[in-house]
């Protein structure tokens, strides 16, 4: 299943960290790409540095866009479905099984209130509960549910560093990509 994220909006300075986290969570929780509006190129550099160290250079992309409506329109034209994460939607427990059957899903999150028309453009308005919280929390839970948790074991190819999971302590191995893995 191909899952991409569209984040609408960005409040300069105030949202800087949150915007980075939206991209990091999209990457780490299994989506293939995030489209972002109103951000500058530094987000690409930040994620590029992460990919250099932790892998997945070709598994995840960021595209900075001007016209999010065009992205949604093209997505639908190609047969993809659109999910808007919103506290006003239907609870995820009651929608996720339908969404999981789709091949292509574009997940929309807002930095703040999203334009009214997104509610109508979306095929599914999905709520992670009906209380207001955060787009990062909403996105993480949505991606976790859509992939049934399997994305957390995803291997990111071409990493320079690899964590050796431990119950106690901390171990990181450097990988020589010119020779064998690890
Ligand atoms: C700061 S919130 C904005 C909350 C605002 N009251 C609204 O109109 O949705 C930013 C984003 O977080 C996401 N979000 C917040 N709470 C949510 C919830 N309970 N379920 C799903 N998404 C949520 C939505 O994508 C929203 O656009």
Short mmCIF file of N, CA, C and O in Angstrom, two decimals, residues 24-113:
data_model
loop_
_atom_site.label_atom_id
_atom_site.label_comp_id
_atom_site.label_asym_id
_atom_site.label_seq_id
_atom_site.Cartn_x
_atom_site.Cartn_y
_atom_site.Cartn_z
N UNK A 24 9.54 13.70 10.09
CA UNK A 24 10.22 12.55 10.71
C UNK A 24 9.23 11.41 11.00
O UNK A 24 9.54 10.23 10.77
N UNK A 25 8.06 11.77 11.48
CA UNK A 25 7.06 10.75 11.80
C UNK A 25 6.55 10.10 10.51
O UNK A 25 6.39 8.88 10.43
N UNK A 26 6.33 10.91 9.48
CA UNK A 26 5.89 10.33 8.19
C UNK A 26 6.91 9.29 7.73
O UNK A 26 6.54 8.20 7.30
N UNK A 27 8.19 9.65 7.81
CA UNK A 27 9.26 8.75 7.35
C UNK A 27 9.34 7.49 8.22
O UNK A 27 9.34 6.37 7.72
N UNK A 28 9.40 7.70 9.53
CA UNK A 28 9.64 6.57 10.44
C UNK A 28 8.44 5.64 10.55
O UNK A 28 8.59 4.46 10.86
N UNK A 29 7.24 6.17 10.29
CA UNK A 29 6.04 5.36 10.45
C UNK A 29 5.50 4.82 9.13
O UNK A 29 4.36 4.41 9.04
N UNK A 30 6.35 4.82 8.09
CA UNK A 30 6.03 4.03 6.91
C UNK A 30 5.44 4.72 5.70
O UNK A 30 5.14 4.06 4.71
N UNK A 31 5.26 6.05 5.74
CA UNK A 31 4.74 6.67 4.52
C UNK A 31 5.90 6.89 3.54
O UNK A 31 7.07 6.87 3.92
N UNK A 32 5.55 7.09 2.28
CA UNK A 32 6.58 7.20 1.23
C UNK A 32 6.99 8.63 0.97
O UNK A 32 8.05 8.89 0.41
N UNK A 33 6.12 9.58 1.35
CA UNK A 33 6.38 10.96 0.94
C UNK A 33 5.55 11.92 1.77
O UNK A 33 4.46 11.56 2.22
N UNK A 34 6.09 13.11 1.97
CA UNK A 34 5.25 14.18 2.55
C UNK A 34 5.31 15.41 1.64
O UNK A 34 6.38 15.79 1.17
N UNK A 35 4.14 15.96 1.37
CA UNK A 35 4.03 17.23 0.66
C UNK A 35 3.84 18.30 1.73
O UNK A 35 3.03 18.11 2.66
N UNK A 36 4.58 19.40 1.62
CA UNK A 36 4.46 20.46 2.62
C UNK A 36 4.26 21.80 1.94
O UNK A 36 4.88 22.08 0.91
N UNK A 37 3.43 22.63 2.55
CA UNK A 37 3.24 23.99 2.02
C UNK A 37 3.95 24.97 2.95
O UNK A 37 4.15 24.68 4.13
N UNK A 38 4.31 26.10 2.41
CA UNK A 38 4.79 27.25 3.20
C UNK A 38 6.08 27.01 3.98
O UNK A 38 6.34 27.70 4.96
N UNK A 39 6.85 25.98 3.62
CA UNK A 39 8.12 25.76 4.33
C UNK A 39 9.28 26.04 3.37
O UNK A 39 9.11 26.05 2.16
N UNK A 40 10.47 26.24 3.93
CA UNK A 40 11.61 26.46 3.04
C UNK A 40 12.41 25.16 2.90
O UNK A 40 12.11 24.15 3.54
N UNK A 41 13.48 25.26 2.10
CA UNK A 41 14.24 24.06 1.75
C UNK A 41 14.99 23.43 2.91
O UNK A 41 15.46 22.30 2.79
N UNK A 42 15.12 24.14 4.04
CA UNK A 42 15.92 23.60 5.14
C UNK A 42 15.34 22.27 5.65
O UNK A 42 16.07 21.41 6.14
N UNK A 43 14.04 22.08 5.50
CA UNK A 43 13.43 20.82 5.93
C UNK A 43 13.99 19.64 5.12
O UNK A 43 14.22 18.55 5.64
N UNK A 44 14.26 19.91 3.84
CA UNK A 44 14.83 18.85 2.98
C UNK A 44 16.24 18.50 3.43
O UNK A 44 16.64 17.34 3.44
N UNK A 45 17.00 19.55 3.80
CA UNK A 45 18.37 19.31 4.27
C UNK A 45 18.36 18.50 5.56
O UNK A 45 19.12 17.56 5.73
N UNK A 46 17.46 18.87 6.49
CA UNK A 46 17.38 18.15 7.77
C UNK A 46 17.07 16.67 7.53
O UNK A 46 17.73 15.79 8.08
N UNK A 47 16.07 16.41 6.70
CA UNK A 47 15.70 15.01 6.45
C UNK A 47 16.77 14.29 5.64
O UNK A 47 17.00 13.09 5.81
N UNK A 48 17.47 15.04 4.79
CA UNK A 48 18.58 14.46 4.01
C UNK A 48 19.68 13.97 4.94
O UNK A 48 20.25 12.89 4.74
N UNK A 49 19.97 14.76 5.97
CA UNK A 49 20.99 14.38 6.95
C UNK A 49 20.57 13.12 7.71
O UNK A 49 21.37 12.23 7.96
N UNK A 50 19.31 13.06 8.06
CA UNK A 50 18.78 11.87 8.77
C UNK A 50 18.94 10.64 7.88
O UNK A 50 19.42 9.59 8.32
N UNK A 51 18.57 10.78 6.60
CA UNK A 51 18.65 9.64 5.69
C UNK A 51 20.09 9.19 5.47
O UNK A 51 20.36 8.00 5.34
N UNK A 52 21.03 10.16 5.46
CA UNK A 52 22.44 9.80 5.28
C UNK A 52 22.91 8.91 6.42
O UNK A 52 23.65 7.96 6.22
N UNK A 53 22.48 9.25 7.62
CA UNK A 53 22.92 8.49 8.80
C UNK A 53 22.10 7.22 9.01
O UNK A 53 22.64 6.16 9.29
N UNK A 54 20.79 7.37 8.86
CA UNK A 54 19.90 6.27 9.29
C UNK A 54 19.25 5.52 8.13
O UNK A 54 18.44 4.62 8.35
N UNK A 55 19.57 5.91 6.89
CA UNK A 55 19.12 5.14 5.72
C UNK A 55 17.82 5.61 5.10
O UNK A 55 17.22 6.60 5.52
N UNK A 56 17.45 4.90 4.05
CA UNK A 56 16.17 5.16 3.40
C UNK A 56 16.15 6.37 2.48
O UNK A 56 15.09 6.96 2.25
N UNK A 57 17.33 6.71 1.94
CA UNK A 57 17.41 7.87 1.06
C UNK A 57 16.39 7.80 -0.08
O UNK A 57 15.82 8.81 -0.49
N UNK A 58 16.21 6.59 -0.60
CA UNK A 58 15.29 6.45 -1.75
C UNK A 58 13.90 5.97 -1.34
O UNK A 58 13.04 5.74 -2.17
N UNK A 59 13.70 5.81 -0.03
CA UNK A 59 12.40 5.29 0.44
C UNK A 59 11.44 6.40 0.82
O UNK A 59 10.24 6.16 1.01
N UNK A 60 11.96 7.60 1.00
CA UNK A 60 11.11 8.67 1.51
C UNK A 60 11.47 10.00 0.84
O UNK A 60 12.65 10.32 0.70
N UNK A 61 10.46 10.75 0.46
CA UNK A 61 10.70 12.03 -0.22
C UNK A 61 9.91 13.16 0.43
O UNK A 61 8.86 12.93 1.05
N UNK A 62 10.46 14.37 0.28
CA UNK A 62 9.72 15.57 0.70
C UNK A 62 9.53 16.44 -0.53
O UNK A 62 10.50 16.68 -1.25
N UNK A 63 8.33 16.89 -0.74
CA UNK A 63 8.12 17.85 -1.84
C UNK A 63 7.46 19.10 -1.27
O UNK A 63 6.43 19.02 -0.58
N UNK A 64 8.10 20.23 -1.54
CA UNK A 64 7.52 21.50 -1.10
C UNK A 64 6.62 22.00 -2.23
O UNK A 64 7.07 22.09 -3.38
N UNK A 65 5.38 22.26 -1.89
CA UNK A 65 4.40 22.57 -2.95
C UNK A 65 3.76 23.93 -2.71
O UNK A 65 3.73 24.43 -1.58
N UNK A 66 3.24 24.50 -3.78
CA UNK A 66 2.52 25.77 -3.68
C UNK A 66 1.02 25.49 -3.66
O UNK A 66 0.27 26.11 -2.95
N UNK A 67 0.63 24.52 -4.51
CA UNK A 67 -0.79 24.33 -4.75
C UNK A 67 -1.23 22.95 -4.25
O UNK A 67 -1.15 21.95 -4.97
N UNK A 68 -1.69 22.89 -3.00
CA UNK A 68 -2.07 21.59 -2.44
C UNK A 68 -3.31 21.02 -3.12
O UNK A 68 -3.51 19.80 -3.17
N UNK A 69 -4.15 21.92 -3.64
CA UNK A 69 -5.38 21.44 -4.31
C UNK A 69 -5.03 20.59 -5.53
O UNK A 69 -5.70 19.61 -5.84
N UNK A 70 -3.95 20.98 -6.21
CA UNK A 70 -3.54 20.23 -7.40
C UNK A 70 -3.07 18.82 -7.00
O UNK A 70 -3.35 17.83 -7.68
N UNK A 71 -2.36 18.75 -5.86
CA UNK A 71 -1.88 17.44 -5.38
C UNK A 71 -3.08 16.52 -5.10
O UNK A 71 -3.11 15.35 -5.52
N UNK A 72 -4.09 17.07 -4.43
CA UNK A 72 -5.28 16.27 -4.09
C UNK A 72 -6.02 15.85 -5.37
O UNK A 72 -6.40 14.69 -5.52
N UNK A 73 -6.14 16.80 -6.29
CA UNK A 73 -6.86 16.53 -7.54
C UNK A 73 -6.16 15.41 -8.33
O UNK A 73 -6.80 14.46 -8.79
N UNK A 74 -4.82 15.53 -8.46
CA UNK A 74 -4.08 14.53 -9.21
C UNK A 74 -4.14 13.16 -8.54
O UNK A 74 -4.26 12.13 -9.19
N UNK A 75 -4.06 13.19 -7.21
CA UNK A 75 -4.11 11.94 -6.44
C UNK A 75 -5.42 11.20 -6.74
O UNK A 75 -5.44 9.99 -7.00
N UNK A 76 -6.53 11.97 -6.73
CA UNK A 76 -7.83 11.36 -6.95
C UNK A 76 -7.98 10.89 -8.40
O UNK A 76 -8.57 9.85 -8.68
N UNK A 77 -7.38 11.69 -9.30
CA UNK A 77 -7.44 11.33 -10.73
C UNK A 77 -6.75 9.99 -10.97
O UNK A 77 -7.16 9.20 -11.82
N UNK A 78 -5.69 9.74 -10.19
CA UNK A 78 -4.95 8.48 -10.34
C UNK A 78 -5.59 7.34 -9.55
O UNK A 78 -4.99 6.28 -9.36
N UNK A 79 -6.77 7.58 -9.01
CA UNK A 79 -7.50 6.50 -8.32
C UNK A 79 -7.19 6.40 -6.84
O UNK A 79 -7.65 5.46 -6.17
N UNK A 80 -6.41 7.35 -6.29
CA UNK A 80 -6.08 7.31 -4.86
C UNK A 80 -7.22 7.84 -4.01
O UNK A 80 -8.09 8.57 -4.49
N UNK A 81 -7.22 7.45 -2.75
CA UNK A 81 -8.23 7.94 -1.80
C UNK A 81 -7.59 8.96 -0.86
O UNK A 81 -6.38 8.92 -0.61
N UNK A 82 -8.42 9.86 -0.37
CA UNK A 82 -7.92 10.95 0.47
C UNK A 82 -8.57 10.87 1.85
O UNK A 82 -9.79 10.77 1.98
N UNK A 83 -7.70 10.90 2.87
CA UNK A 83 -8.16 10.88 4.27
C UNK A 83 -7.79 12.20 4.91
O UNK A 83 -6.64 12.62 4.83
N UNK A 84 -8.75 12.88 5.52
CA UNK A 84 -8.45 14.08 6.30
C UNK A 84 -8.48 13.71 7.77
O UNK A 84 -9.47 13.16 8.26
N UNK A 85 -7.37 13.95 8.47
CA UNK A 85 -7.37 13.71 9.92
C UNK A 85 -7.94 14.94 10.59
O UNK A 85 -7.40 16.04 10.47
N UNK A 86 -9.05 14.75 11.26
CA UNK A 86 -9.74 15.88 11.90
C UNK A 86 -10.54 15.39 13.10
O UNK A 86 -11.14 14.31 13.06
N UNK A 87 -10.55 16.21 14.12
CA UNK A 87 -11.32 15.88 15.32
C UNK A 87 -12.83 15.83 15.04
O UNK A 87 -13.59 15.30 15.83
N UNK A 88 -13.25 16.37 13.88
CA UNK A 88 -14.67 16.39 13.52
C UNK A 88 -15.09 15.15 12.72
O UNK A 88 -16.24 15.04 12.30
N UNK A 89 -14.13 14.24 12.49
CA UNK A 89 -14.42 13.09 11.64
C UNK A 89 -15.03 11.91 12.38
O UNK A 89 -15.47 12.02 13.52
N UNK A 90 -15.03 10.77 11.67
CA UNK A 90 -15.55 9.52 12.24
C UNK A 90 -14.38 8.81 12.94
O UNK A 90 -13.27 8.79 12.42
N UNK A 91 -14.66 8.22 14.06
CA UNK A 91 -13.59 7.59 14.85
C UNK A 91 -12.80 6.57 14.02
O UNK A 91 -13.38 5.80 13.25
N UNK A 92 -11.51 6.58 14.21
CA UNK A 92 -10.62 5.69 13.44
C UNK A 92 -11.04 4.22 13.56
O UNK A 92 -10.93 3.47 12.58
N UNK A 93 -11.52 3.82 14.71
CA UNK A 93 -11.93 2.42 14.89
C UNK A 93 -13.04 2.04 13.91
O UNK A 93 -13.18 0.88 13.54
N UNK A 94 -13.84 3.02 13.50
CA UNK A 94 -14.99 2.74 12.62
C UNK A 94 -14.68 2.97 11.15
O UNK A 94 -15.54 2.78 10.30
N UNK A 95 -13.46 3.42 10.84
CA UNK A 95 -13.14 3.73 9.44
C UNK A 95 -11.91 2.97 8.92
O UNK A 95 -11.78 2.76 7.72
N UNK A 96 -11.03 2.56 9.82
CA UNK A 96 -9.72 2.08 9.38
C UNK A 96 -9.82 0.82 8.50
O UNK A 96 -9.05 0.67 7.55
N UNK A 97 -10.78 -0.05 8.76
CA UNK A 97 -10.85 -1.28 7.97
C UNK A 97 -11.18 -0.96 6.51
O UNK A 97 -10.67 -1.62 5.59
N UNK A 98 -11.99 0.07 6.27
CA UNK A 98 -12.29 0.46 4.88
C UNK A 98 -11.06 1.08 4.23
O UNK A 98 -10.73 0.77 3.09
N UNK A 99 -10.37 1.93 4.97
CA UNK A 99 -9.20 2.62 4.41
C UNK A 99 -8.08 1.62 4.10
O UNK A 99 -7.38 1.75 3.10
N UNK A 100 -7.95 0.61 4.95
CA UNK A 100 -6.88 -0.38 4.75
C UNK A 100 -7.03 -1.17 3.45
O UNK A 100 -6.08 -1.76 2.97
N UNK A 101 -8.24 -1.16 2.88
CA UNK A 101 -8.47 -1.91 1.63
C UNK A 101 -7.99 -1.15 0.41
O UNK A 101 -7.96 -1.67 -0.69
N UNK A 102 -7.64 0.12 0.57
CA UNK A 102 -7.26 0.95 -0.59
C UNK A 102 -5.77 0.77 -0.92
O UNK A 102 -4.97 0.51 -0.04
N UNK A 103 -5.45 0.98 -2.20
CA UNK A 103 -4.05 0.82 -2.62
C UNK A 103 -3.23 2.08 -2.40
O UNK A 103 -2.03 2.02 -2.20
N UNK A 104 -3.90 3.24 -2.52
CA UNK A 104 -3.20 4.52 -2.45
C UNK A 104 -3.96 5.45 -1.53
O UNK A 104 -5.14 5.72 -1.78
N UNK A 105 -3.28 5.91 -0.49
CA UNK A 105 -3.97 6.79 0.46
C UNK A 105 -3.14 8.05 0.70
O UNK A 105 -1.95 7.98 1.01
N UNK A 106 -3.78 9.20 0.53
CA UNK A 106 -3.15 10.48 0.85
C UNK A 106 -3.77 10.98 2.16
O UNK A 106 -4.99 11.12 2.25
N UNK A 107 -2.93 11.18 3.16
CA UNK A 107 -3.42 11.61 4.47
C UNK A 107 -3.17 13.10 4.63
O UNK A 107 -2.02 13.55 4.56
N UNK A 108 -4.23 13.87 4.88
CA UNK A 108 -4.07 15.32 5.06
C UNK A 108 -4.07 15.65 6.56
O UNK A 108 -4.94 15.19 7.30
N UNK A 109 -3.05 16.44 6.95
CA UNK A 109 -3.04 16.98 8.31
C UNK A 109 -2.89 18.50 8.19
O UNK A 109 -2.34 19.01 7.21
N UNK A 110 -3.35 19.20 9.20
CA UNK A 110 -3.23 20.66 9.18
C UNK A 110 -2.25 21.13 10.24
O UNK A 110 -2.02 20.45 11.24
N UNK A 111 -1.66 22.29 9.99
CA UNK A 111 -0.84 22.91 11.03
C UNK A 111 -1.77 23.66 11.98
O UNK A 111 -1.48 23.81 13.17
N UNK A 112 -2.85 24.14 11.44
CA UNK A 112 -3.90 24.78 12.22
C UNK A 112 -5.21 24.40 11.54
O UNK A 112 -5.29 23.34 10.94
N UNK A 113 -6.21 25.25 11.62
CA UNK A 113 -7.48 24.95 10.95
C UNK A 113 -7.23 24.77 9.46
O UNK A 113 -6.58 25.62 8.84
#
